[in-house]
mmCIF file of C-alpha atoms in Angstrom:
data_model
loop_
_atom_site.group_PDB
_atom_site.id
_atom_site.type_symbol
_atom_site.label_atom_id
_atom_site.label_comp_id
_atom_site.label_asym_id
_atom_site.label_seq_id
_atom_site.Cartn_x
_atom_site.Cartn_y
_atom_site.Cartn_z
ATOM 1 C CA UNK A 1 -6.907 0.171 -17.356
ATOM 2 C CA UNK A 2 -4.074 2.392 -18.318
ATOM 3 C CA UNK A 3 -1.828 4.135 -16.190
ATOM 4 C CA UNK A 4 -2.667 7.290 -17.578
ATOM 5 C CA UNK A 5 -6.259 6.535 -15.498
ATOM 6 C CA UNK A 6 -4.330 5.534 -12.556
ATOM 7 C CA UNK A 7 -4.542 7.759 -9.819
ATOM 8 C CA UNK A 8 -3.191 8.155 -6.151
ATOM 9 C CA UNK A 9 -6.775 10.452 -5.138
ATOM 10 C CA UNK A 10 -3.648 13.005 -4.558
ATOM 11 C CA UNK A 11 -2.279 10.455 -1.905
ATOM 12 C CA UNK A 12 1.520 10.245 -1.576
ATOM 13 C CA UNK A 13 4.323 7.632 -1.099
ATOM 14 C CA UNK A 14 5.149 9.701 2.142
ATOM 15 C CA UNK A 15 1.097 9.988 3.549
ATOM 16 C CA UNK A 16 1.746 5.924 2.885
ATOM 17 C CA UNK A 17 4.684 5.197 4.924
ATOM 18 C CA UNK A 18 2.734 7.637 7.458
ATOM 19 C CA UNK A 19 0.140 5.085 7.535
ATOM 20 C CA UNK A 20 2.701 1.975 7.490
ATOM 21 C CA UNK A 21 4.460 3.963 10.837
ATOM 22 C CA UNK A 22 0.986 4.046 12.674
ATOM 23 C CA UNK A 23 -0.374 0.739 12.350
ATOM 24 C CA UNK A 24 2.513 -2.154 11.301
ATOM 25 C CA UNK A 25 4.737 -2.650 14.454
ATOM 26 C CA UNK A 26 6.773 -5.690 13.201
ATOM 27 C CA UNK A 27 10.311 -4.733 11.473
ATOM 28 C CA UNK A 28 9.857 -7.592 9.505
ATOM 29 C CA UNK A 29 6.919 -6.395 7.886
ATOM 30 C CA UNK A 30 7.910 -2.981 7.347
ATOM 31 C CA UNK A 31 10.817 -4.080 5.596
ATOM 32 C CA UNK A 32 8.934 -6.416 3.723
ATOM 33 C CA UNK A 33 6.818 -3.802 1.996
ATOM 34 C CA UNK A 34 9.798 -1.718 1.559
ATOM 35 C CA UNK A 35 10.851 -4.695 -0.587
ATOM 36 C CA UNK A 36 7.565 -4.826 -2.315
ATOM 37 C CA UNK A 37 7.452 -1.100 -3.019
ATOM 38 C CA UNK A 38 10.352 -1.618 -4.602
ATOM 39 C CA UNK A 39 9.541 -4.475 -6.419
ATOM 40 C CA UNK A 40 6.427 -2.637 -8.142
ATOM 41 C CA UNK A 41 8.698 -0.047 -8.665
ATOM 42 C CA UNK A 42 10.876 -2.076 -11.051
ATOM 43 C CA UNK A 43 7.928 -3.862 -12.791
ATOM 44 C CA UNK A 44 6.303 -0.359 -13.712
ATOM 45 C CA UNK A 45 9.534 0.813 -14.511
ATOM 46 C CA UNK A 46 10.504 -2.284 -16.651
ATOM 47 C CA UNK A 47 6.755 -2.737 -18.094
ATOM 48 C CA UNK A 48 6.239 1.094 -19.080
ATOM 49 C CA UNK A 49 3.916 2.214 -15.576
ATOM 50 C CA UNK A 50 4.048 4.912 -13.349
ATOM 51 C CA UNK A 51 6.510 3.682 -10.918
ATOM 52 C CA UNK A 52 4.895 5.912 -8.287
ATOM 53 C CA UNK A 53 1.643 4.595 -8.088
ATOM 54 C CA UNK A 54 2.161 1.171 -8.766
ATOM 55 C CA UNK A 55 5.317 1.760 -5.793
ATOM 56 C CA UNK A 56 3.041 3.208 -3.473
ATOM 57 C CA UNK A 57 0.549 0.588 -3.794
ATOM 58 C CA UNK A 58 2.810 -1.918 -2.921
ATOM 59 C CA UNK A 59 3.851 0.203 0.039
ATOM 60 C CA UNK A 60 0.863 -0.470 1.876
ATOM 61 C CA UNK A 61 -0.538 -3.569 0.764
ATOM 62 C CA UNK A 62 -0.521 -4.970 4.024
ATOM 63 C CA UNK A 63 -0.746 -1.951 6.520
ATOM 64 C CA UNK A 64 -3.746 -3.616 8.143
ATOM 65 C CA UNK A 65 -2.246 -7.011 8.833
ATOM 66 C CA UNK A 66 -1.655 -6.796 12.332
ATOM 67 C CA UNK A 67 -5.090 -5.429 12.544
ATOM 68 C CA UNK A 68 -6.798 -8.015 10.443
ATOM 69 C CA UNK A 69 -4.540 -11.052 10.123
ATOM 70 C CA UNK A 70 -7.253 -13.091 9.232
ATOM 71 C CA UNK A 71 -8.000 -14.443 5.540
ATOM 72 C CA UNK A 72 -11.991 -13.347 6.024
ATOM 73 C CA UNK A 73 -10.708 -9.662 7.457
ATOM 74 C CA UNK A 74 -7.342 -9.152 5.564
ATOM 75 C CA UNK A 75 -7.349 -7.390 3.268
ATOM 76 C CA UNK A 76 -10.939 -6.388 2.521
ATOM 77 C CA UNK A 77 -11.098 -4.556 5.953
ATOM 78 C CA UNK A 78 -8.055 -2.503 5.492
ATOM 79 C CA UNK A 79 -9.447 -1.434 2.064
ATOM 80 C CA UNK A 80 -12.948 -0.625 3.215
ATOM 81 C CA UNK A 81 -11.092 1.732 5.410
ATOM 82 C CA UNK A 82 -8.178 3.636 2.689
ATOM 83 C CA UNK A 83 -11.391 3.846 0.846
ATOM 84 C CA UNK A 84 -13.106 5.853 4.198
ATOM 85 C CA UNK A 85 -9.669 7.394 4.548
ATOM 86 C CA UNK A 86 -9.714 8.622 0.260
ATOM 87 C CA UNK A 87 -7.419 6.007 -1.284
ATOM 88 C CA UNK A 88 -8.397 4.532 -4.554
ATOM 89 C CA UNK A 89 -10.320 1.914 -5.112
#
């Protein structure tokens, strides 16, 4: 897949951090997908993709963690959900 058949489903970095301010509690984790987002960022930047989707993505990659820590829940759960909520597959 291309990036040019990326898409967001008209979702935005700010309705993500939205969703990373309702359901992760822990600093730590916050600021560790601040770090990722920025992370996948860079790559897309450095590797020719769209630095806002591939950012975004890594913005919420684990927004259900506190909700489903577990390894059978986490992150399958949280992604049956963006998908109820219409984030990308």
């Amino acid at each position: 897949m291309t990036d040019t058949t990326l898409s967001l489903n008209g979702k935005t970095r700010e309705e993500a951090w939205q969703l990373v301010q309702q359901h992760v509690q822990n600093d730590g984790l916050r600021k560790h997908m601040l770090a990722v987002e920025a992370a996948m960022r860079a790559y897309a930047r450095e590797y020719g993709g769209d630095a806002e989707y591939w950012g975004t993505l890594g913005l919420i990659h684990d927004w259900d963690w506190e909700i489903h820590p577990t390894a059978e829940e986490h992150p399958s759960k949280g992604v049956e959900i963006l998908l109820e909520m219409g984030w990308p597959q």
